[in-house]
Short mmCIF file of C-alpha atoms in Angstrom, two decimals:
data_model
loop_
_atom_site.label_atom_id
_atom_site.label_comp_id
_atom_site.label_asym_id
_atom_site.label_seq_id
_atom_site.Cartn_x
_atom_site.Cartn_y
_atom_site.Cartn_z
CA UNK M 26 45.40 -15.92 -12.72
CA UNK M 27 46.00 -18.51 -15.39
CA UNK M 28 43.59 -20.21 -18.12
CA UNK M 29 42.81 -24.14 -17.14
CA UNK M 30 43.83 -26.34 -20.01
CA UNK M 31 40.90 -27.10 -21.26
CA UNK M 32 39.90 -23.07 -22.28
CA UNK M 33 44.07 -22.92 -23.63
CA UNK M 34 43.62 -25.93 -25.52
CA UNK M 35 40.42 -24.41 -27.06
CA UNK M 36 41.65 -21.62 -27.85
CA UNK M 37 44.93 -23.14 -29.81
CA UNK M 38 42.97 -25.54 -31.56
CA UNK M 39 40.48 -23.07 -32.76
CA UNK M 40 43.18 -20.96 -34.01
CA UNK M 41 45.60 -23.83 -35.91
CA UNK M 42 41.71 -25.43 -37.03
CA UNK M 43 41.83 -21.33 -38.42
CA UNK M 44 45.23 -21.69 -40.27
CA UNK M 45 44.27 -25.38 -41.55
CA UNK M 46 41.16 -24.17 -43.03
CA UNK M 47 42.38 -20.87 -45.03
CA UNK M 48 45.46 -23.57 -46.07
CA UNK M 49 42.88 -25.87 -47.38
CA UNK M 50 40.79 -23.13 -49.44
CA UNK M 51 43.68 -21.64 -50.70
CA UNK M 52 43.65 -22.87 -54.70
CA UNK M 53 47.44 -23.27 -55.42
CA UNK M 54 46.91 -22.75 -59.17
CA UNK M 55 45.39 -19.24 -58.18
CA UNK M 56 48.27 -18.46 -56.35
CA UNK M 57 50.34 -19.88 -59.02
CA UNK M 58 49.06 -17.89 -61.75
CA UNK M 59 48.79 -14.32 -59.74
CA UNK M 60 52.01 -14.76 -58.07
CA UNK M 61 54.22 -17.21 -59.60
CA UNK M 62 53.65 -16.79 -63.13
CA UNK M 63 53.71 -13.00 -63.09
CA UNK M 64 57.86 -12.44 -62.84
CA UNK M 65 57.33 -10.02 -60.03
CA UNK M 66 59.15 -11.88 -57.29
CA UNK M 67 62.36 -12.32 -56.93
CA UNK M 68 63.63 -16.58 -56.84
CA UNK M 69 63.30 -16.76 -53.10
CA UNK M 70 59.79 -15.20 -52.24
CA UNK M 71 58.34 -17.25 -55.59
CA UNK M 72 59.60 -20.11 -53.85
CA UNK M 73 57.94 -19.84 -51.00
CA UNK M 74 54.99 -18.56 -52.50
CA UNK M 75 54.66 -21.81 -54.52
CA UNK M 76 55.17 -24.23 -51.49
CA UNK M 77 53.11 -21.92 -48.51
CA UNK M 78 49.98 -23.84 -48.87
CA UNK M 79 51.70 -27.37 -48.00
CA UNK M 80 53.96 -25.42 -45.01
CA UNK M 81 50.84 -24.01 -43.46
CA UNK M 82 49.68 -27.53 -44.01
CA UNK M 83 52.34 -29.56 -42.69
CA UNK M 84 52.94 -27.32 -39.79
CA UNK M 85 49.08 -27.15 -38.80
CA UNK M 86 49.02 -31.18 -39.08
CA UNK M 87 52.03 -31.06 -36.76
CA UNK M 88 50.86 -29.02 -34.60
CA UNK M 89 47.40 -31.20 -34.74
CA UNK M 90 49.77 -33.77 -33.04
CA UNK M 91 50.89 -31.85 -30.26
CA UNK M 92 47.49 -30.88 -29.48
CA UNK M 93 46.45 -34.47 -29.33
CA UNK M 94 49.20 -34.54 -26.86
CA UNK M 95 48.79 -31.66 -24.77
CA UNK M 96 44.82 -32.55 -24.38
CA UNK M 97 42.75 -31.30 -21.04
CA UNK M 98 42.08 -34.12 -18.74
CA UNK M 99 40.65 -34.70 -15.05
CA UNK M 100 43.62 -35.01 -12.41
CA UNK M 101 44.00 -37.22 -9.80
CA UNK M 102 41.71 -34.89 -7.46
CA UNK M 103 39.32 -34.37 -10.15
CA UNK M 104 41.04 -30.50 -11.56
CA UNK M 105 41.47 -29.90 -14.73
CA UNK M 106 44.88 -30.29 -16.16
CA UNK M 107 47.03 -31.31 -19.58
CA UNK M 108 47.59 -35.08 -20.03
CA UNK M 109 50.77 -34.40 -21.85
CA UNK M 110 52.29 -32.25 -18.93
CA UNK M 111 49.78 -33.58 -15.50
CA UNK M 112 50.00 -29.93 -14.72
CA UNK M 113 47.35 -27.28 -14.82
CA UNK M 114 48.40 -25.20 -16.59
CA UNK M 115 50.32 -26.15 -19.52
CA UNK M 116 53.76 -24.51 -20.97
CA UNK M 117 53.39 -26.56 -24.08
CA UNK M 118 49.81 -24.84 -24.83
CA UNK M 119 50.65 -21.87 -23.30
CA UNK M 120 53.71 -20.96 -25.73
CA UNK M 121 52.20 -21.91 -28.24
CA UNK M 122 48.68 -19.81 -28.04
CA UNK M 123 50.88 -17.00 -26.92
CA UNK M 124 53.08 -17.68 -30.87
CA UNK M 125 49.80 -17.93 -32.53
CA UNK M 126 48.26 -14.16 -31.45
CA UNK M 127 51.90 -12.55 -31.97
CA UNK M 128 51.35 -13.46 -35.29
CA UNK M 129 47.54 -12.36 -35.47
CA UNK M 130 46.46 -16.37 -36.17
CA UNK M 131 42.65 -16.10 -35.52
CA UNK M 132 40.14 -18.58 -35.73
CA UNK M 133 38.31 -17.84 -39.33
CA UNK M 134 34.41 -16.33 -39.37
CA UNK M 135 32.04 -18.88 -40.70
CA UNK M 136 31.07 -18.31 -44.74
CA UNK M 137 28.53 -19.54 -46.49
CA UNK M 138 29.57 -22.53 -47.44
CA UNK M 139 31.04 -23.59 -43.87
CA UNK M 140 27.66 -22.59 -42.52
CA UNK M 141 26.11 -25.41 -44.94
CA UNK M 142 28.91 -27.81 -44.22
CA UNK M 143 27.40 -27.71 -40.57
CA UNK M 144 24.52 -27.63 -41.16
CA UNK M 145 24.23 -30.33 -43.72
CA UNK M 146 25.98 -32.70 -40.90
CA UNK M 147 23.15 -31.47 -38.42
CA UNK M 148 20.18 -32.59 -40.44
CA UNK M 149 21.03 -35.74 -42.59
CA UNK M 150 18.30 -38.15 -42.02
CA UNK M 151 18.28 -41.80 -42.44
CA UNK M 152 21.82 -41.59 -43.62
CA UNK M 153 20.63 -38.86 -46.68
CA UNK M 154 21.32 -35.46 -46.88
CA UNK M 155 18.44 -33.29 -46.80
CA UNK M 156 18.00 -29.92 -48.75
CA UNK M 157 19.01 -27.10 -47.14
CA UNK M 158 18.48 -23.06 -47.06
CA UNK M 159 20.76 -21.14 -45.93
CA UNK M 160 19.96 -17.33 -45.09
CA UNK M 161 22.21 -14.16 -43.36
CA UNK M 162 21.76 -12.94 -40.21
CA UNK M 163 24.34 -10.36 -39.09
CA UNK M 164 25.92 -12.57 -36.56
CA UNK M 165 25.16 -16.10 -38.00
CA UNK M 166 23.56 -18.23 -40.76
CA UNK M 167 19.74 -19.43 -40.53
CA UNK M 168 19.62 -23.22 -41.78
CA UNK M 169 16.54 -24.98 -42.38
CA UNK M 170 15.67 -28.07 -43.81
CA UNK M 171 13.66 -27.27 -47.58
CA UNK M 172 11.06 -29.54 -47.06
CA UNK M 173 9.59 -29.71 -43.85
CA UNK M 174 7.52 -32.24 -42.13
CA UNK M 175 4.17 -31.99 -42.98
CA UNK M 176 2.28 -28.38 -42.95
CA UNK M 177 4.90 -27.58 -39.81
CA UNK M 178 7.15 -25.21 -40.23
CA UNK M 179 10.58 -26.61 -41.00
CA UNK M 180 12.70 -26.11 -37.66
CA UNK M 181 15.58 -23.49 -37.51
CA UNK M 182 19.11 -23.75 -37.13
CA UNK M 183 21.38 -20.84 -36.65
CA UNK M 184 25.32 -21.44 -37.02
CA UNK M 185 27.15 -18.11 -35.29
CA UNK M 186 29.63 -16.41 -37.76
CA UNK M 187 32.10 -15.77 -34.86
CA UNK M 188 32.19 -19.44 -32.91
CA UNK M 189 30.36 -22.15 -35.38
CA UNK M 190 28.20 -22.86 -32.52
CA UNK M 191 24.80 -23.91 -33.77
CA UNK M 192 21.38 -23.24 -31.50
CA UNK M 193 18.16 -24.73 -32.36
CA UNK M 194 15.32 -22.26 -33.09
CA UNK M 195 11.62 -21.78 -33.45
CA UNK M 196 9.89 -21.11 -36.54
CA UNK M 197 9.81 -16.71 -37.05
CA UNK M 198 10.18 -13.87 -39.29
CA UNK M 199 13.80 -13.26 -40.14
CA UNK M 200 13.46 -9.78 -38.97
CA UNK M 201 12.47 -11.04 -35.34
CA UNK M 202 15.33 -13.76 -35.58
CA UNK M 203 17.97 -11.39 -35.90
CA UNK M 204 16.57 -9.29 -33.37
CA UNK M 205 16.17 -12.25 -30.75
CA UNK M 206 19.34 -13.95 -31.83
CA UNK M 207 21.62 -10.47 -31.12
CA UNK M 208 20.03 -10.47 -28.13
CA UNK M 209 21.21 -14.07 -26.96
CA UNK M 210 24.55 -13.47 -27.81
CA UNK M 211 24.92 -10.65 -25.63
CA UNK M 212 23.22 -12.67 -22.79
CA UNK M 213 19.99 -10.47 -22.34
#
């Protein structure tokens, strides 16, 4: 049985979105200074030390492209297929998800601070951003706005670690959230 494009083209995007992302983080002066700097590499490996960051980069943008490409659309008959190929299942994808998990490219966890990213997007109002808290849970982040409405309790928003998904929630002890939200990620 094969994937429809759609889940394949997921799956590859999450995972070059994954590459993109560490790229981005990486501080190149870090990696200067520990690496680089230090004499411990021999001319070709401090090379390419010194220019990974913008590889990873380039290649993830390129392969941004073919993704835009190879995107899932409706067929003629209304099945899911690629637009770049008109097929249902996609070589182009295929290959390249099948390249990505050889070389153990996984789509990131959500930190902290991409946990806020999201959930700063989520609850701007009137065009300004609102202040946030942020809390652990062991599979996911509990947002909620600082300053709540009124004497209501400000609403809840939990992004999951593994997926970025976010999932509106009511007002409740942390304890009870984590409890609850385990439970709705294994489908009970």
């Amino acid at each position: 049985m094969t994937e429809p494009a759609s889940w394949t083209h997921d799956q590859v995007h999450l995972r070059v979105h994954a590459a993109m992302t560490a790229a981005m983080r990486a501080d190149p002066h870090s990696i200067d200074a520990a690496l680089v700097q230090s004499g411990s590499l021999d001319p070709a490996s401090r090379q390419f030390v010194a220019h990974a960051r913008r590889l990873v980069l380039a290649c993830t943008a390129a392969l941004t492209c073919v993704l835009a490409s190879h995107r899932p659309g409706e067929g003629p008959h209304g099945e899911s297929i690629c637009r770049g190929c008109g097929t249902p299942e996609c070589r182009t994808l295929r290959g390249l998800a099948h390249v990505l998990a050889a070389y153990s490219v996984r789509p990131a966890l959500v930190d902290r601070a991409e946990a806020w990213r999201r959930a700063d997007a989520h609850f701007w109002r009137s065009g300004r951003p609102v202040p946030l808290l942020i809390e652990d849970l062991p599979d996911g982040f509990v947002a909620r706005a600082a300053d709540g409405p009124g004497d209501e309790p400000a609403p809840l928003l939990i992004i999951d670690r593994h997926t970025g998904a976010l999932s509106r929630w009511p007002s409740m002890p942390m304890e009870v959230l984590a409890c609850e939200y385990t439970r709705y990620r294994a489908g009970l």
